[in-house]
Protein backbone atom coordinates (compact mmCIF):
# COMPACT_ATOMS: atom_id res chain seq x y z
CA ALA A 1 21.09 17.45 -5.32
CA ILE A 2 24.53 19.13 -5.64
CA LEU A 3 26.25 15.72 -5.66
CA ILE A 4 23.87 14.37 -8.31
CA ALA A 5 24.46 17.62 -10.33
CA TYR A 6 28.20 16.98 -10.27
CA LEU A 7 27.61 13.28 -11.14
CA TYR A 8 25.55 14.19 -14.18
CA ARG A 9 27.95 16.91 -15.25
CA GLY A 10 30.78 14.41 -15.29
CA THR A 11 28.83 11.55 -17.06
CA MET A 12 25.77 12.41 -19.04
CA PHE A 13 26.21 16.16 -19.50
CA ARG A 14 29.71 16.53 -20.38
CA GLY A 15 31.04 19.41 -22.46
CA GLU A 16 30.60 23.09 -22.49
CA ALA A 17 27.52 24.53 -20.90
CA ALA A 18 25.29 26.49 -23.24
CA PRO A 19 25.01 30.11 -22.41
CA PHE A 20 21.74 31.08 -20.77
CA VAL A 21 20.67 34.80 -21.12
CA MET A 22 17.37 36.02 -20.01
CA GLU A 23 16.15 39.52 -19.76
CA LEU A 24 14.22 40.15 -16.52
CA PRO A 25 11.62 42.78 -16.14
CA ASN A 26 11.85 45.61 -13.70
CA TYR A 27 10.67 44.53 -10.25
CA ARG A 28 8.16 46.56 -8.34
CA MET A 29 6.85 46.12 -4.90
CA PRO A 30 3.29 44.54 -5.16
CA GLY A 31 0.48 46.07 -3.27
CA ALA A 32 -0.82 44.44 -0.10
CA ARG A 33 -4.23 43.81 -1.48
CA ASN A 34 -2.76 42.06 -4.52
CA VAL A 35 -0.61 39.97 -2.31
CA ILE A 36 -3.43 38.91 -0.08
CA GLN A 37 -5.80 38.12 -2.93
CA LEU A 38 -3.09 35.93 -4.73
CA LEU A 39 -2.38 34.22 -1.43
CA TRP A 40 -6.04 33.50 -0.89
CA GLU A 41 -6.47 32.18 -4.41
CA LYS A 42 -3.38 29.97 -4.13
CA ALA A 43 -4.37 28.63 -0.64
CA LYS A 44 -7.99 27.97 -1.69
CA ASP A 45 -6.76 26.19 -4.86
CA PHE A 46 -4.45 24.01 -2.82
CA LEU A 47 -6.96 23.08 -0.22
CA GLN A 48 -9.64 22.21 -2.86
CA ARG A 49 -7.22 20.00 -4.66
CA ALA A 50 -5.58 18.45 -1.60
CA PHE A 51 -8.95 17.72 0.01
CA SER A 52 -10.47 16.15 -3.04
CA ILE A 53 -7.35 13.99 -3.77
CA ILE A 54 -7.00 12.87 -0.13
CA LEU A 55 -10.78 12.11 0.01
CA ILE A 56 -10.66 9.94 -3.14
CA ALA A 57 -7.40 8.24 -1.96
CA THR A 58 -8.98 7.58 1.51
CA ILE A 59 -12.10 6.07 -0.02
CA ILE A 60 -9.98 3.80 -2.40
CA VAL A 61 -7.84 2.75 0.39
CA TRP A 62 -10.85 1.92 2.56
CA PHE A 63 -12.42 -0.07 -0.22
CA LEU A 64 -9.18 -2.10 -1.00
CA GLN A 65 -8.70 -2.65 2.76
CA SER A 66 -12.18 -3.90 3.25
CA PHE A 67 -12.54 -6.54 0.39
CA ASP A 68 -10.61 -9.45 -0.91
CA LEU A 69 -10.17 -10.50 -4.50
CA ARG A 70 -13.61 -12.01 -4.77
CA PHE A 71 -15.07 -8.62 -3.28
CA ASN A 72 -15.98 -10.32 -0.11
CA MET A 73 -15.88 -8.16 3.05
CA VAL A 74 -12.92 -9.16 5.14
CA THR A 75 -12.75 -9.02 8.84
CA ASP A 76 -8.89 -9.01 9.02
CA SER A 77 -7.29 -6.38 6.63
CA GLN A 78 -4.27 -8.76 6.16
CA SER A 79 -6.36 -10.76 3.74
CA SER A 80 -7.52 -7.77 1.70
CA ILE A 81 -6.49 -6.69 -1.79
CA LEU A 82 -4.49 -3.87 -0.22
CA ALA A 83 -2.45 -6.24 1.77
CA MET A 84 -1.67 -8.26 -1.36
CA ILE A 85 -0.55 -5.07 -3.20
CA GLY A 86 1.53 -3.76 -0.27
CA GLY A 87 3.03 -7.20 0.20
CA VAL A 88 4.70 -6.97 -3.19
CA LEU A 89 6.75 -3.92 -2.29
CA ALA A 90 7.41 -4.96 1.31
CA PRO A 91 10.51 -6.99 0.60
CA ILE A 92 12.07 -4.05 -1.28
CA LEU A 93 11.48 -1.72 1.64
CA LYS A 94 12.38 -4.16 4.47
CA PRO A 95 16.16 -3.24 4.49
CA ILE A 96 15.22 0.31 5.42
CA GLY A 97 12.80 -0.72 8.14
CA LEU A 98 9.59 -0.15 6.11
CA GLY A 99 8.67 -3.75 5.46
CA ASP A 100 5.15 -3.56 6.77
CA TRP A 101 2.56 -3.93 3.96
CA ARG A 102 0.59 -1.00 5.48
CA ILE A 103 3.49 1.42 5.14
CA CYS A 104 4.08 0.24 1.54
CA THR A 105 0.41 0.83 0.80
CA SER A 106 0.62 4.39 2.32
CA LEU A 107 3.63 5.16 -0.01
CA ILE A 108 1.70 3.83 -2.97
CA SER A 109 -1.10 6.29 -2.10
CA GLY A 110 1.46 8.92 -2.14
CA PHE A 111 1.74 8.62 -5.94
CA MET A 112 -1.73 10.25 -6.03
CA ALA A 113 -0.75 12.97 -3.70
CA LYS A 114 2.06 13.03 -1.01
CA GLU A 115 -0.53 14.47 1.38
CA SER A 116 -2.38 11.21 1.37
CA VAL A 117 0.47 9.14 2.97
CA VAL A 118 -0.36 10.54 6.25
CA SER A 119 -4.15 9.82 6.04
CA THR A 120 -3.55 6.35 4.51
CA THR A 121 -1.20 5.43 7.32
CA LYS A 122 -3.72 6.58 9.97
CA ILE A 123 -6.49 4.49 8.30
CA LEU A 124 -4.41 1.37 8.06
CA PHE A 125 -2.79 1.54 11.50
CA GLY A 126 -5.52 3.03 13.65
CA LYS A 127 -4.49 3.13 17.17
CA SER A 128 -1.60 0.70 16.76
CA LEU A 129 0.52 3.26 14.82
CA THR A 130 2.78 4.16 17.67
CA SER A 131 3.47 0.55 18.54
CA VAL A 132 4.57 -0.21 15.00
CA LEU A 133 6.41 2.97 13.90
CA THR A 134 9.38 3.54 16.24
CA PRO A 135 11.29 6.90 16.13
CA LEU A 136 13.83 5.02 13.83
CA SER A 137 11.36 3.80 11.35
CA SER A 138 9.37 7.04 11.49
CA ALA A 139 12.60 9.03 10.48
CA THR A 140 13.27 6.56 7.71
CA LEU A 141 9.60 6.92 6.43
CA LEU A 142 9.87 10.59 6.59
CA VAL A 143 13.11 10.74 4.58
CA PHE A 144 11.85 8.19 2.05
CA SER A 145 8.45 9.75 1.58
CA LEU A 146 10.01 13.24 1.05
CA LEU A 147 12.52 11.90 -1.52
CA TYR A 148 10.63 9.30 -3.55
CA THR A 149 8.88 10.15 -6.81
CA PRO A 150 6.50 13.08 -6.72
CA CYS A 151 2.67 12.77 -7.30
CA VAL A 152 0.97 11.78 -10.51
CA ALA A 153 0.51 15.47 -11.69
CA ALA A 154 4.35 16.05 -11.47
CA ILE A 155 5.11 12.78 -13.16
CA ALA A 156 2.75 13.78 -15.98
CA SER A 157 4.60 16.95 -16.34
CA ILE A 158 8.05 15.30 -16.40
CA ARG A 159 6.70 12.92 -19.13
CA ARG A 160 5.38 15.81 -21.19
CA GLU A 161 8.56 17.67 -20.91
CA LEU A 162 11.21 14.87 -21.26
CA GLY A 163 9.34 12.15 -22.93
CA LEU A 164 8.23 8.71 -21.70
CA LYS A 165 11.65 7.12 -21.56
CA TRP A 166 13.20 9.95 -19.39
CA GLY A 167 9.96 10.22 -17.38
CA ILE A 168 10.27 6.58 -16.33
CA GLY A 169 14.01 7.09 -15.71
CA VAL A 170 13.37 10.10 -13.40
CA VAL A 171 10.79 8.16 -11.47
CA ILE A 172 13.00 5.14 -10.95
CA TRP A 173 16.07 7.34 -10.10
CA GLN A 174 14.11 9.25 -7.47
CA CYS A 175 12.91 6.04 -5.86
CA VAL A 176 16.52 4.66 -5.83
CA VAL A 177 17.95 7.91 -4.39
CA ALA A 178 15.13 7.85 -1.75
CA TRP A 179 15.91 4.34 -0.84
CA ILE A 180 19.71 4.94 -0.51
CA VAL A 181 19.32 8.12 1.47
CA ALA A 182 16.77 6.46 3.74
CA LEU A 183 19.15 3.55 4.36
CA LEU A 184 21.97 5.97 5.25
CA VAL A 185 19.78 7.96 7.63
CA ARG A 186 18.71 4.62 9.30
CA THR A 187 22.27 3.38 9.62
CA VAL A 188 23.42 6.74 11.03
CA LEU A 189 20.51 6.85 13.52
CA MET A 190 21.23 3.30 14.57
CA LEU A 191 24.96 4.16 15.12
CA VAL A 192 23.94 7.06 17.49
CA GLY A 193 21.55 4.80 19.36
CA VAL A 194 18.10 5.79 18.02
CA ALA A 195 15.89 2.79 18.25
């Protein structure tokens, strides 16, 4: 983030920085009851939102994994709608070791909510997860999924604040940065002998 800030300051945001003055209110120590109540409300809200989004994402993934384009039930998920969608992104993510269509599909579900990447991965791989994801590819997946574009709600906020053009630019930029950093992490881990 610091490197990107310096890059932006030298290219897109050249010139004198505008002064930023903000008056802050006096701070007081909150009461324990207020803190506990606020924590409970925030945790409850998060759990409700996360559960509903993960549930919806899981149902959608199950449906797309179970049917082909003619809505016939498939026995092999490699011929499903989901495999076709994930197959489009697989060549892009192959250089960073994430070329499996199931991983690509999990990352697509992360656009709804980052939390759904884990549940989607578990649904798609089942018991074969440990045989496909090595420590190297797991680390790469972790780095990429933490850095690539945020969920739909965050993207909507970015678009509302910056406009459509800048919103799309931010999404693309975050995906590119995530890909580059994941490639760097993968390369470093390979150099130190992680397989």
